[in-house]
PDB file of C-alpha atoms and ligand atoms in Angstrom:
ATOM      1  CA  UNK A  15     280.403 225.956 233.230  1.00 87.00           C
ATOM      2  CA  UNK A  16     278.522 227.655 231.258  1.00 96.00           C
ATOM      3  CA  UNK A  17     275.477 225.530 229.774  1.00 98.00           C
ATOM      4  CA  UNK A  18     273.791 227.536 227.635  1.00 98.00           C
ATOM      5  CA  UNK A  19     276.951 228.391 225.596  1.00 97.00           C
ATOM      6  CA  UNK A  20     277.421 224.205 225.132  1.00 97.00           C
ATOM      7  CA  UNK A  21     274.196 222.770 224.456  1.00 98.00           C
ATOM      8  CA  UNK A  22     272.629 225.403 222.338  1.00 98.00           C
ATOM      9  CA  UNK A  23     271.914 225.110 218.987  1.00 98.00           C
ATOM     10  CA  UNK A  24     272.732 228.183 217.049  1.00 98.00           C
ATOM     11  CA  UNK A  25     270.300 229.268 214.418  1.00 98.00           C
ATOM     12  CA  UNK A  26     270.674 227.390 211.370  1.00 96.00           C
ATOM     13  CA  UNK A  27     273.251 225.182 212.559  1.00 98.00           C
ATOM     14  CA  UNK A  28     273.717 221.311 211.318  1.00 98.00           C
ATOM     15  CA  UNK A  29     273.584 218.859 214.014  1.00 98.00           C
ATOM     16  CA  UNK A  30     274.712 215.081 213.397  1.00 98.00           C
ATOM     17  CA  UNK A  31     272.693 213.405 216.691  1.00 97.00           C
ATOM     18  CA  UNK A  32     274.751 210.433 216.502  1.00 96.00           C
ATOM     19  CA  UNK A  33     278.069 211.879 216.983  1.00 96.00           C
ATOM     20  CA  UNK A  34     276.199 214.332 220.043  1.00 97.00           C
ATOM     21  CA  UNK A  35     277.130 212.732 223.323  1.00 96.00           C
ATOM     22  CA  UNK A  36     274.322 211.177 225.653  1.00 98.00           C
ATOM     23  CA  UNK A  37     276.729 211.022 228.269  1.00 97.00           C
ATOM     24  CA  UNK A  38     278.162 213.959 230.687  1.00 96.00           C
ATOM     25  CA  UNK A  39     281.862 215.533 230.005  1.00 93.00           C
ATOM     26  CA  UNK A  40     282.325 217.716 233.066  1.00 86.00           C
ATOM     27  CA  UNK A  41     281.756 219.937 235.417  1.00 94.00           C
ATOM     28  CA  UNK A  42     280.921 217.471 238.299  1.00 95.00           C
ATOM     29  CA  UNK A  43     282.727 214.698 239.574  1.00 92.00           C
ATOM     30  CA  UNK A  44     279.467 212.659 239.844  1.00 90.00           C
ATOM     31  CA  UNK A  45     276.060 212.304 241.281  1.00 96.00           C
ATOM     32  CA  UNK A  46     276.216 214.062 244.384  1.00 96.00           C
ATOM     33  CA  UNK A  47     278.209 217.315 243.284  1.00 97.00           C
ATOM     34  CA  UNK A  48     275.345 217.856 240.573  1.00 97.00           C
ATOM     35  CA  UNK A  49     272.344 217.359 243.209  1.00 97.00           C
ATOM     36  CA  UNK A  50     274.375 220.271 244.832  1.00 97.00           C
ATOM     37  CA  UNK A  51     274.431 222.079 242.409  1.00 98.00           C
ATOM     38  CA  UNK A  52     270.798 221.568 241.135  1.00 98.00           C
ATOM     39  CA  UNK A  53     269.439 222.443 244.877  1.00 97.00           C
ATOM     40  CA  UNK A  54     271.434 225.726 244.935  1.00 98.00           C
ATOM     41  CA  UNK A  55     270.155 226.765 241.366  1.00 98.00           C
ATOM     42  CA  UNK A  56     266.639 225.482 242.310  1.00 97.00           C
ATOM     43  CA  UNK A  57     266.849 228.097 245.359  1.00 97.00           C
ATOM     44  CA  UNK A  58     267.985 230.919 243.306  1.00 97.00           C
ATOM     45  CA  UNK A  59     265.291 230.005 240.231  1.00 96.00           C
ATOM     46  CA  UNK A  60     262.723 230.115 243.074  1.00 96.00           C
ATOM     47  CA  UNK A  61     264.161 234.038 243.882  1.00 97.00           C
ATOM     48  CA  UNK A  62     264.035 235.096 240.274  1.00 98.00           C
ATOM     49  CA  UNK A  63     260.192 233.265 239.349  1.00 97.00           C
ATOM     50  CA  UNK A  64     259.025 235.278 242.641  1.00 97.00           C
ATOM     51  CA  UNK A  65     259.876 238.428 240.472  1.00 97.00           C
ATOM     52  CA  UNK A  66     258.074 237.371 237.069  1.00 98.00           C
ATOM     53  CA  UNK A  67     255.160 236.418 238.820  1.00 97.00           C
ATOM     54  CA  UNK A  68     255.017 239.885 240.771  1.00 96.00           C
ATOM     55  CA  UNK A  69     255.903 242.034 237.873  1.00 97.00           C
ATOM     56  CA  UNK A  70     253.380 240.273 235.659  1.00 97.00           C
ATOM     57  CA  UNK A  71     254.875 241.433 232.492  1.00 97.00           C
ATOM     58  CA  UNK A  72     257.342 238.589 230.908  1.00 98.00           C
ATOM     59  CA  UNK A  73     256.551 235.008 230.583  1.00 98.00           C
ATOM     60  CA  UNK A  74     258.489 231.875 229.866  1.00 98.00           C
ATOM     61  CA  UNK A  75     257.743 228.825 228.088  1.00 98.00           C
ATOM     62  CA  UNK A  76     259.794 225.036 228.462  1.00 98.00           C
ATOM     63  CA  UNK A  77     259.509 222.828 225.988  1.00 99.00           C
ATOM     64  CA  UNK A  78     260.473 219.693 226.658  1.00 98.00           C
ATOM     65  CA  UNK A  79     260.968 216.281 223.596  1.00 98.00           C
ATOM     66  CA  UNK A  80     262.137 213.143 223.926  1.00 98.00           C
ATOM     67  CA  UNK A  81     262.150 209.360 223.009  1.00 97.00           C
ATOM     68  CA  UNK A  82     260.527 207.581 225.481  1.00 95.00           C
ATOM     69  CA  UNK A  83     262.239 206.847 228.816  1.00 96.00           C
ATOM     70  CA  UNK A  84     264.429 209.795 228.604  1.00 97.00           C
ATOM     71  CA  UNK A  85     263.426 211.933 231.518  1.00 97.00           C
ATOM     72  CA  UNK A  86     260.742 213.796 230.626  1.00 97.00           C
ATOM     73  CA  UNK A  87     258.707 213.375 233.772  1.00 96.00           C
ATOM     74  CA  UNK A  88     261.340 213.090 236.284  1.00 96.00           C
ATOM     75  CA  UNK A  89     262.821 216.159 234.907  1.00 98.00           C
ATOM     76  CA  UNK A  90     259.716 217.975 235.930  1.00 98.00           C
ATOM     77  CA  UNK A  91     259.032 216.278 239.049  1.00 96.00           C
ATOM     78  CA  UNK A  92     262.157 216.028 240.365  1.00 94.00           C
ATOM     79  CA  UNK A  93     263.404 219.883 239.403  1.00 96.00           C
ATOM     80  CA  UNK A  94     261.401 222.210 236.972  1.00 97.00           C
ATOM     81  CA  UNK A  95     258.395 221.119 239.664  1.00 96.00           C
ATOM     82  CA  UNK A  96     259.741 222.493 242.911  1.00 95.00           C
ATOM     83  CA  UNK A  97     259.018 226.184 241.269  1.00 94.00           C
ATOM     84  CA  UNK A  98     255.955 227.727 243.148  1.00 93.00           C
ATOM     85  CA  UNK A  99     252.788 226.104 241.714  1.00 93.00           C
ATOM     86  CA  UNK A 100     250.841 229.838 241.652  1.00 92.00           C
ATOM     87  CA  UNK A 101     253.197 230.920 238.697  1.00 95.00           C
ATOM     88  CA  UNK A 102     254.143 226.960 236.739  1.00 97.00           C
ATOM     89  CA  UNK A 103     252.299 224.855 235.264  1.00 97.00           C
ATOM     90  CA  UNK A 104     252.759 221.837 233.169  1.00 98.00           C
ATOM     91  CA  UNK A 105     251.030 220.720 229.975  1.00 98.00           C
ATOM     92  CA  UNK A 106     251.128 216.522 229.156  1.00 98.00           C
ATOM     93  CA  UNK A 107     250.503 216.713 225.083  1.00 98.00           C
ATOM     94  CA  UNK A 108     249.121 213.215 224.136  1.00 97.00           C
ATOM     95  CA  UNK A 109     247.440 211.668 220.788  1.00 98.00           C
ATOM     96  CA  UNK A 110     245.424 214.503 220.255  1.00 98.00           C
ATOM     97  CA  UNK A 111     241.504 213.993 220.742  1.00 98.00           C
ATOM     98  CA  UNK A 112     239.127 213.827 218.113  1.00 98.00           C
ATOM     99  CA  UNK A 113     238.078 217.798 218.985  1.00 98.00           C
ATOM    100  CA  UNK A 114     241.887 218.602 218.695  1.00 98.00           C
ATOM    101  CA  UNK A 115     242.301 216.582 215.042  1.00 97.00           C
ATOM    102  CA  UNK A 116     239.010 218.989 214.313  1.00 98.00           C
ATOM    103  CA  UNK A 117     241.030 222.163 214.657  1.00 98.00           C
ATOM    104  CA  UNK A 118     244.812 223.535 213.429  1.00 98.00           C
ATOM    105  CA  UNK A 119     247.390 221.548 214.832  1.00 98.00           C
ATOM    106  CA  UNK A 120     248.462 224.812 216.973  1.00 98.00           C
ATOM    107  CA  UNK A 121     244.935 225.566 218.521  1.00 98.00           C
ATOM    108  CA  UNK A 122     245.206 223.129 221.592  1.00 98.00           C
ATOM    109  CA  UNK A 123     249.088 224.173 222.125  1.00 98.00           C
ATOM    110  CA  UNK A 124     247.939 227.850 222.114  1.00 98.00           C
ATOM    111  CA  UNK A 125     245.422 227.965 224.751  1.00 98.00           C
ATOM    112  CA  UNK A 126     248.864 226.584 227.020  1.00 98.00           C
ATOM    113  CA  UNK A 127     250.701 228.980 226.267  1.00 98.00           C
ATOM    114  CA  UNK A 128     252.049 231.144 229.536  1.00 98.00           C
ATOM    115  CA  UNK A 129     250.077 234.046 230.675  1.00 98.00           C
ATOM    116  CA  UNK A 130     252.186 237.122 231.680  1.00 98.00           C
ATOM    117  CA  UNK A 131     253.997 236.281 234.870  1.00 98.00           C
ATOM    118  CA  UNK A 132     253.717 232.595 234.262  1.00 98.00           C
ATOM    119  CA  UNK A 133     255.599 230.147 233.260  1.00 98.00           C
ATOM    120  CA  UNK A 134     254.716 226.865 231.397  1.00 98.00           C
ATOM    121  CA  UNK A 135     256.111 223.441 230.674  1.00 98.00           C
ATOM    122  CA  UNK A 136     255.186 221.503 227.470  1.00 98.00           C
ATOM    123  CA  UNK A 137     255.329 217.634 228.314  1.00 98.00           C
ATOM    124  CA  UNK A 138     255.965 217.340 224.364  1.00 98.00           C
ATOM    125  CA  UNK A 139     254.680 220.032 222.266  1.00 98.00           C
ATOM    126  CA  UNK A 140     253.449 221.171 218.655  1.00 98.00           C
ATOM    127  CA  UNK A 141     256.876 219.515 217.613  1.00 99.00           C
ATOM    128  CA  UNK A 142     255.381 215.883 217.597  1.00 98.00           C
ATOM    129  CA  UNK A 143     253.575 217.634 214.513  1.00 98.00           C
ATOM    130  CA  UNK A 144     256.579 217.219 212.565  1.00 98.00           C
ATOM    131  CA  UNK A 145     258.192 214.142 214.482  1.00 98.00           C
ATOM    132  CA  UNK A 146     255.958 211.771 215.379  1.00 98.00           C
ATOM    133  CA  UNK A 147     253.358 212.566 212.304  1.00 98.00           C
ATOM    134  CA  UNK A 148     256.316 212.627 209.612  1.00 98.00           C
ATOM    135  CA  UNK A 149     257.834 209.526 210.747  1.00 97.00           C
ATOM    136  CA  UNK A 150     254.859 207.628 211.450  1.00 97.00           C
ATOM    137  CA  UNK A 151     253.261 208.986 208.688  1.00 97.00           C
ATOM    138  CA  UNK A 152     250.266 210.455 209.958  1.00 97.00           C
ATOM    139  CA  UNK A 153     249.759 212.608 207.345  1.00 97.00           C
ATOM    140  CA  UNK A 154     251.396 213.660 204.144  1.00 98.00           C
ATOM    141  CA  UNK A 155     254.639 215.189 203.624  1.00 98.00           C
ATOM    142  CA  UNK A 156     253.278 218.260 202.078  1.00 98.00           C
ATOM    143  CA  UNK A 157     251.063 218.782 205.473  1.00 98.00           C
ATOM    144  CA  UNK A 158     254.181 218.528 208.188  1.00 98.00           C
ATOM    145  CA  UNK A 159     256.782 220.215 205.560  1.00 98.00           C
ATOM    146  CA  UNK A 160     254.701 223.913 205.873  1.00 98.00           C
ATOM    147  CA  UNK A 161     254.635 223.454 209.649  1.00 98.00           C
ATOM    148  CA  UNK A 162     258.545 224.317 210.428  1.00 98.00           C
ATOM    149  CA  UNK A 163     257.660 227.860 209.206  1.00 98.00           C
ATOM    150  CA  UNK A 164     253.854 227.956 210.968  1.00 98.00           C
ATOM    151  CA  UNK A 165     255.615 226.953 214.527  1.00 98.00           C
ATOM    152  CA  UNK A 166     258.507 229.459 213.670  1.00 98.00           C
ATOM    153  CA  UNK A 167     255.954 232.134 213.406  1.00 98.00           C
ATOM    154  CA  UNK A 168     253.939 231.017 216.062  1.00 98.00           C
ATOM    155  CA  UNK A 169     256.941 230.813 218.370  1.00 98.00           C
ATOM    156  CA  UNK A 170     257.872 234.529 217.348  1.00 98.00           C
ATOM    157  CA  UNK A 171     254.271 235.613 217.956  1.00 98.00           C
ATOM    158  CA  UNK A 172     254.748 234.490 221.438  1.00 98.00           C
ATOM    159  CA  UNK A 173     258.188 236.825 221.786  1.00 98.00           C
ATOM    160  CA  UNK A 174     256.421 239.544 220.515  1.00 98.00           C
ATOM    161  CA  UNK A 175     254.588 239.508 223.609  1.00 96.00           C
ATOM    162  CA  UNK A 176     256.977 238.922 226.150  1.00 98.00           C
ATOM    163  CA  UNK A 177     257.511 235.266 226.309  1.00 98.00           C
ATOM    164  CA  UNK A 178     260.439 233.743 226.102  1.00 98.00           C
ATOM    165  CA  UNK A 179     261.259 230.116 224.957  1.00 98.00           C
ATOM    166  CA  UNK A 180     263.909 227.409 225.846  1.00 98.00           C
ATOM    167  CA  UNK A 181     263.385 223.878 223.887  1.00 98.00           C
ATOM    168  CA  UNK A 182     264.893 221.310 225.140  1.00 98.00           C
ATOM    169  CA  UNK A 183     265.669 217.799 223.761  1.00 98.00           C
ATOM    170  CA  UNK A 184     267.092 215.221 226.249  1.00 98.00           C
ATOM    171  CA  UNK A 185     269.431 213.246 224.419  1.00 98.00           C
ATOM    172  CA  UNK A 186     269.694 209.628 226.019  1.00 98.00           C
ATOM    173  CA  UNK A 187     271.113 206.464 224.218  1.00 98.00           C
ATOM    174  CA  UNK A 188     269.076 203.358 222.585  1.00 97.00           C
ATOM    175  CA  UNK A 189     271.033 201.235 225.521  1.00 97.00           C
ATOM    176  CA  UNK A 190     270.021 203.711 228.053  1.00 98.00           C
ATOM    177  CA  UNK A 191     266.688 203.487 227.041  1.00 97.00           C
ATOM    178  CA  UNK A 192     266.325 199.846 227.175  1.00 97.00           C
ATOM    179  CA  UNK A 193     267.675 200.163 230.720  1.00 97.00           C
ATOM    180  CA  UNK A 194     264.407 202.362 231.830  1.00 96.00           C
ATOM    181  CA  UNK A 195     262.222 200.058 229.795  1.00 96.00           C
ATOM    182  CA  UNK A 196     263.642 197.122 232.053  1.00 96.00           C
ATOM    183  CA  UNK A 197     262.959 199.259 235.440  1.00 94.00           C
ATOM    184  CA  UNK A 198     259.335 200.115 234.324  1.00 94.00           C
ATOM    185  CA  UNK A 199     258.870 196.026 234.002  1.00 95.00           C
ATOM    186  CA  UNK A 200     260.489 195.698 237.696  1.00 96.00           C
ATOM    187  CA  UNK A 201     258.040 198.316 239.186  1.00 95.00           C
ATOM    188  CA  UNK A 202     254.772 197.630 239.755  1.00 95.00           C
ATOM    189  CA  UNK A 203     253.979 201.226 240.113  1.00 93.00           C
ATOM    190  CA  UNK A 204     255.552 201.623 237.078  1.00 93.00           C
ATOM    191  CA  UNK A 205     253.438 199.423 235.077  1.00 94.00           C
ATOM    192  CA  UNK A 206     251.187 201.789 233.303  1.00 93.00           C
ATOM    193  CA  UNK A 207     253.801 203.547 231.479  1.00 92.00           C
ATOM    194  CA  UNK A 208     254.118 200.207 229.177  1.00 94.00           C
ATOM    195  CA  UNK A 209     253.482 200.203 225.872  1.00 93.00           C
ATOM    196  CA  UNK A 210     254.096 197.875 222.463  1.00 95.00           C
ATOM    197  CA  UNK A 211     254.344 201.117 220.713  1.00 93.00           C
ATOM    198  CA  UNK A 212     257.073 202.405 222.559  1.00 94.00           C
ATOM    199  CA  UNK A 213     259.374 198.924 221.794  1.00 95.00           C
ATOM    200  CA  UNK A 214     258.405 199.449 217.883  1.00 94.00           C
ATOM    201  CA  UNK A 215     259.527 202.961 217.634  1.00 93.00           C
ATOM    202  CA  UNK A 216     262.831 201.437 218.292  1.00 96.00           C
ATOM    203  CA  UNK A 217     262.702 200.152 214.834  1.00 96.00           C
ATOM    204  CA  UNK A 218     262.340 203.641 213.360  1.00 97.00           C
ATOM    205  CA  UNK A 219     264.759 205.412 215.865  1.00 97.00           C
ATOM    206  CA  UNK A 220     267.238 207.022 213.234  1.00 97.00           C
ATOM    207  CA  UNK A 221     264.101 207.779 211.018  1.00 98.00           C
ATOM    208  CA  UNK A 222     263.263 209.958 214.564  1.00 98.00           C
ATOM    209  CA  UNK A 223     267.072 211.243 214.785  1.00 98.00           C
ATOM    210  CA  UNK A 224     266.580 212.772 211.332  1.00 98.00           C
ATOM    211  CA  UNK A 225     263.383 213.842 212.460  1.00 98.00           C
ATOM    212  CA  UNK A 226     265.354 216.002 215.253  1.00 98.00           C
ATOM    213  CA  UNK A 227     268.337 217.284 213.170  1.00 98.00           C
ATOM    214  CA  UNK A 228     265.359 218.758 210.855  1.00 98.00           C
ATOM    215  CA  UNK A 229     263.553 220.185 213.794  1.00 98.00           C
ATOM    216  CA  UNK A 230     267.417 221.643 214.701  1.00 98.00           C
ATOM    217  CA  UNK A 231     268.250 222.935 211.650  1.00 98.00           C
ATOM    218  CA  UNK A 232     264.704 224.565 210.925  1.00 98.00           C
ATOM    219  CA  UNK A 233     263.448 226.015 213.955  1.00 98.00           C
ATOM    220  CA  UNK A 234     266.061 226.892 216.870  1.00 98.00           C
ATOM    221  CA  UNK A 235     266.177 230.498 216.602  1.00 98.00           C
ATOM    222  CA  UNK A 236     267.444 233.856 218.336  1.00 95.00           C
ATOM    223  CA  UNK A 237     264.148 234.207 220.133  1.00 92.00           C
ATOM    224  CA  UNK A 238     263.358 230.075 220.523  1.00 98.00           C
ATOM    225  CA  UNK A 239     266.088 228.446 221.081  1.00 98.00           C
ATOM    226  CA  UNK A 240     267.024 224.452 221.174  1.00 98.00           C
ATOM    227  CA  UNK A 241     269.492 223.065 223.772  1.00 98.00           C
ATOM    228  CA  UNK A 242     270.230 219.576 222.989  1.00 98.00           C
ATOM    229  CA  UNK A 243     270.703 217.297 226.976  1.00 98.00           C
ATOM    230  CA  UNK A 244     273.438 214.845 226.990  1.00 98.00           C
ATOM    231  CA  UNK A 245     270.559 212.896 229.049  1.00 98.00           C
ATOM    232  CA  UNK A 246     272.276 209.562 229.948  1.00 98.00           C
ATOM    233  CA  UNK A 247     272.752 210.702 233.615  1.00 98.00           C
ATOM    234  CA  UNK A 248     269.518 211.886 235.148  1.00 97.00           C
ATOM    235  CA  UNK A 249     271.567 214.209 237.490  1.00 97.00           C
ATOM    236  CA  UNK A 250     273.280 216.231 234.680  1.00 98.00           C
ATOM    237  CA  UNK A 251     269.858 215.786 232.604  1.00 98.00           C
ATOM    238  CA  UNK A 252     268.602 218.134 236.111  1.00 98.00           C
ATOM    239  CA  UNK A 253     271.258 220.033 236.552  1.00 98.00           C
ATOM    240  CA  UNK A 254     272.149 221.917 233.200  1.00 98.00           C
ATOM    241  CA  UNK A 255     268.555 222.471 232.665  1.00 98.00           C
ATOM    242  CA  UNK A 256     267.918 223.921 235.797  1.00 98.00           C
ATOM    243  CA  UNK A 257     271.139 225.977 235.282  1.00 98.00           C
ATOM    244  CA  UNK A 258     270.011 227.190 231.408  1.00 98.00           C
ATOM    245  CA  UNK A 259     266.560 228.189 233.057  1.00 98.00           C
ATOM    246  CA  UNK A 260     267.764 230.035 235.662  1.00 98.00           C
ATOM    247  CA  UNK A 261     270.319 231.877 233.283  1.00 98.00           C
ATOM    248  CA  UNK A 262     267.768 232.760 231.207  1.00 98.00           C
ATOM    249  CA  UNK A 263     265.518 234.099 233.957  1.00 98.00           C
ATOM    250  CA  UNK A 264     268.521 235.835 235.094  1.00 98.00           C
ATOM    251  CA  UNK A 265     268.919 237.464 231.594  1.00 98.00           C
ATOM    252  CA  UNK A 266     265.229 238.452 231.605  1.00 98.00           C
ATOM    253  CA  UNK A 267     266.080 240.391 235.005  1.00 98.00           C
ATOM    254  CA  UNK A 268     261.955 240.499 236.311  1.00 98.00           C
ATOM    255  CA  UNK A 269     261.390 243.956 238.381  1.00 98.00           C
ATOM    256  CA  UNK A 270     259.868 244.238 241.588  1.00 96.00           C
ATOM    257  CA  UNK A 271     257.023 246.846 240.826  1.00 92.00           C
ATOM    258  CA  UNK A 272     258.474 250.573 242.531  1.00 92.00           C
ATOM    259  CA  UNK A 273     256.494 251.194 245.910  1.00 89.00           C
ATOM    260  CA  UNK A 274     253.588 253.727 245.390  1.00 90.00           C
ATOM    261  CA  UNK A 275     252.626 254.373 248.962  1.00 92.00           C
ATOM    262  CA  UNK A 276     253.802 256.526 251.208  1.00 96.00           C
ATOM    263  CA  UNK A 277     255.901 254.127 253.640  1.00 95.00           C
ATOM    264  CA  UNK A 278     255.639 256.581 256.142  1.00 96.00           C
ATOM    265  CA  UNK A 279     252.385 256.700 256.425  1.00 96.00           C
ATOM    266  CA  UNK A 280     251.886 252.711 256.359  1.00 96.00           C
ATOM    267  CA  UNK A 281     254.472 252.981 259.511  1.00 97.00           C
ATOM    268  CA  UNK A 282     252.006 255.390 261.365  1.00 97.00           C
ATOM    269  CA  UNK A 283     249.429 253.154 260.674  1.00 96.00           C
ATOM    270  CA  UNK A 284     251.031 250.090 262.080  1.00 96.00           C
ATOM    271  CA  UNK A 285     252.395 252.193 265.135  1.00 97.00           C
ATOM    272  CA  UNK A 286     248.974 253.231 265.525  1.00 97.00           C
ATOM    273  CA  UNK A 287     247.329 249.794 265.595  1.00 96.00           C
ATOM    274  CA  UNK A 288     249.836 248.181 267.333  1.00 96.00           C
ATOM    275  CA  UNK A 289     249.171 251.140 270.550  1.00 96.00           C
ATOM    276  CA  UNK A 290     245.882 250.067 270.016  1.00 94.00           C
ATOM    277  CA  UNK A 291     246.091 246.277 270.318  1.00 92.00           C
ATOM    278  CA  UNK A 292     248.717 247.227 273.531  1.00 86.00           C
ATOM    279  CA  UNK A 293     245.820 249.745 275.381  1.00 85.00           C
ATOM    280  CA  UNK A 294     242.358 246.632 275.215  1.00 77.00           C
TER     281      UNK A 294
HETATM  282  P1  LIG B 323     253.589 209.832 226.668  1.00 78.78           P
HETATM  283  O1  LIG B 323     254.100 211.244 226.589  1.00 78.78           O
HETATM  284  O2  LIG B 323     254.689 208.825 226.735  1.00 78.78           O
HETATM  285  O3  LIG B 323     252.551 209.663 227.705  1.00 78.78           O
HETATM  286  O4  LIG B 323     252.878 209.497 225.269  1.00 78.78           O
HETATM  287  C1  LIG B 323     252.126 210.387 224.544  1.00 78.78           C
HETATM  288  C2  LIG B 323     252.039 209.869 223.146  1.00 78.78           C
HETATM  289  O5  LIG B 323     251.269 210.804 222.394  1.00 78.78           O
HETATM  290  C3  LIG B 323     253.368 209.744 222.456  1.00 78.78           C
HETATM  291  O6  LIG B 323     253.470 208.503 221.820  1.00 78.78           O
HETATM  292  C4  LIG B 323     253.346 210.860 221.435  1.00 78.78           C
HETATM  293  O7  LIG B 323     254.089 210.587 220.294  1.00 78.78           O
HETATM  294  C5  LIG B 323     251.872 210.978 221.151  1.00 78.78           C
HETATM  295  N1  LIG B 323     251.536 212.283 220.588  1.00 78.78           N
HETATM  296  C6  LIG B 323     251.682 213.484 221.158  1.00 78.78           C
HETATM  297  N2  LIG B 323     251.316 214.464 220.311  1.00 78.78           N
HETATM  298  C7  LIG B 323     250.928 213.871 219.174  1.00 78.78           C
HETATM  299  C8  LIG B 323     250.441 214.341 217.931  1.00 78.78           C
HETATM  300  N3  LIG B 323     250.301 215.648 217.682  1.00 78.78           N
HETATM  301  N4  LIG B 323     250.108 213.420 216.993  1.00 78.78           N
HETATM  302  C9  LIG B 323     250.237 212.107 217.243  1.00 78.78           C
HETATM  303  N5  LIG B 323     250.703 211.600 218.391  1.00 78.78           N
HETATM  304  C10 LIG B 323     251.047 212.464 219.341  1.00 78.78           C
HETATM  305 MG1  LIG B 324     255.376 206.980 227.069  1.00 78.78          MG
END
């Protein structure tokens, strides 16, 4: 199946959230199938990141948004995390701090961004800037309404230089979520994710939706684009964004660097010490 192709939003486009499904249609018969899958794409992910890193030239950057409870974390523990730490790293963007509400809301997202060969994953992202803040109402309308253009600039600064961007917003149901908010109460370990807040954004969860579709509409582009993550199902959640992020790294087809020394010579070399080691 091909992922990309059904969870993309094209530029422009109009999406409707409520009438997006939360919950898989195909390819895999269930659980298990998809954990196939995901373990197989992981492998061949793994292959392609080995090239970025080494040819140090491209970059990638994951954004990941979503209500609470919708995967987030185990999304990047349980898949985007099994890349090789040297060339991922992952970015948790909270309430900012008082030295980030002293600067541009961009400045601390910036400094994340990937470093040729890298790749990074936003744990939220400049977007709360115009989700979070407009529906909250952090700050004024006429502060978040300039920012759709600011991050669409800023996104296709970051092309400009190599980097490419998947956004991706995991799409999970209010039932669903009250389900995850009922397993963090059951788990002790699970404790500290509580919140009141999180239960009172419930309230406001279509002002968020319409949040989203504005988000869509405004700022999925040809060089940024959003994928929206039927997310019910952790295990299709995994697998189609392990399979858009290895189709894109596929598409950015990463180069081995072409061998500058003389492989002959390196042979002698060995040949030699090896005689060497065999003669003490
Ligand atoms: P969590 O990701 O669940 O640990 O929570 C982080 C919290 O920080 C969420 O409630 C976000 O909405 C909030 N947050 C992240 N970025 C911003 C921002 N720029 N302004 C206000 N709140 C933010
Ligand atoms: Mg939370």
């Amino acid at each position: 199946m091909d992922f990309v192709k059904k969870h993309i939003v094209k530029p422009g486009e109009s999406v409707n959230l409520k009438s997006v499904r939360t919950e898989p249609d195909g390819p895999f018969e269930g659980k298990e199938e998809a954990r196939e899958y995901v373990e197989e794409t992981i492998q061949k992910l793994r292959a392609l990141q080995y090239r970025l890193y080494v040819e140090g030239k491209q970059s990638l950057l994951i954004v990941l948004q979503a209500p609470d409870a919708a995967g987030k974390d185990g999304l990047i523990r349980k898949t985007l995390g099994r890349m090789n730490p040297q060339g991922v790293r992952s970015y948790p963007f909270k309430v900012p701090t008082p030295i980030e509400q002293a600067h541009d809301f961009l400045w601390r997202v910036h400094q994340c961004t990937p470093a040729a060969g890298q790749i990074s994953i936003f744990n939220r992202s400049h977007y709360e800037d115009v989700l979070v803040v407009r529906v909250e109402d952090l700050v004024p309308k006429r502060v978040w309404s300039k920012r759709y253009e600011i991050i669409n600039q800023f996104e296709s600064l970051l092309a400009e230089r190599g980097t490419r961007i998947l956004k991706f917003y995991l799409h999970i149901s209010p039932k669903e979520q009250l389900e995850r908010f009922k397993e963090r109460l059951d788990y002790p370990e699970k404790h500290w994710k509580l919140n009141v807040g999180d239960y009172e954004a419930r309230d406001r969860w279509p002002k968020y939706l319409e949040a989203y579709e504005d988000v869509f509409k405004k700022c999925s582009t040809k060089d940024a684009p959003w994928f929206i993550i039927p997310a019910d199902k952790k295990w299709y959640r995994d697998a189609a964004v392990a399979s858009i992020v290895h189709e894109t790294l596929q598409e950015m087809d990463p180069q081995l660097p072409t061998v500058q020394v003389d492989l002959d010579e390196i042979r002698r070399l060995y040949e030699r010490e090896l005689a060497e080691m065999d003669n003490d």
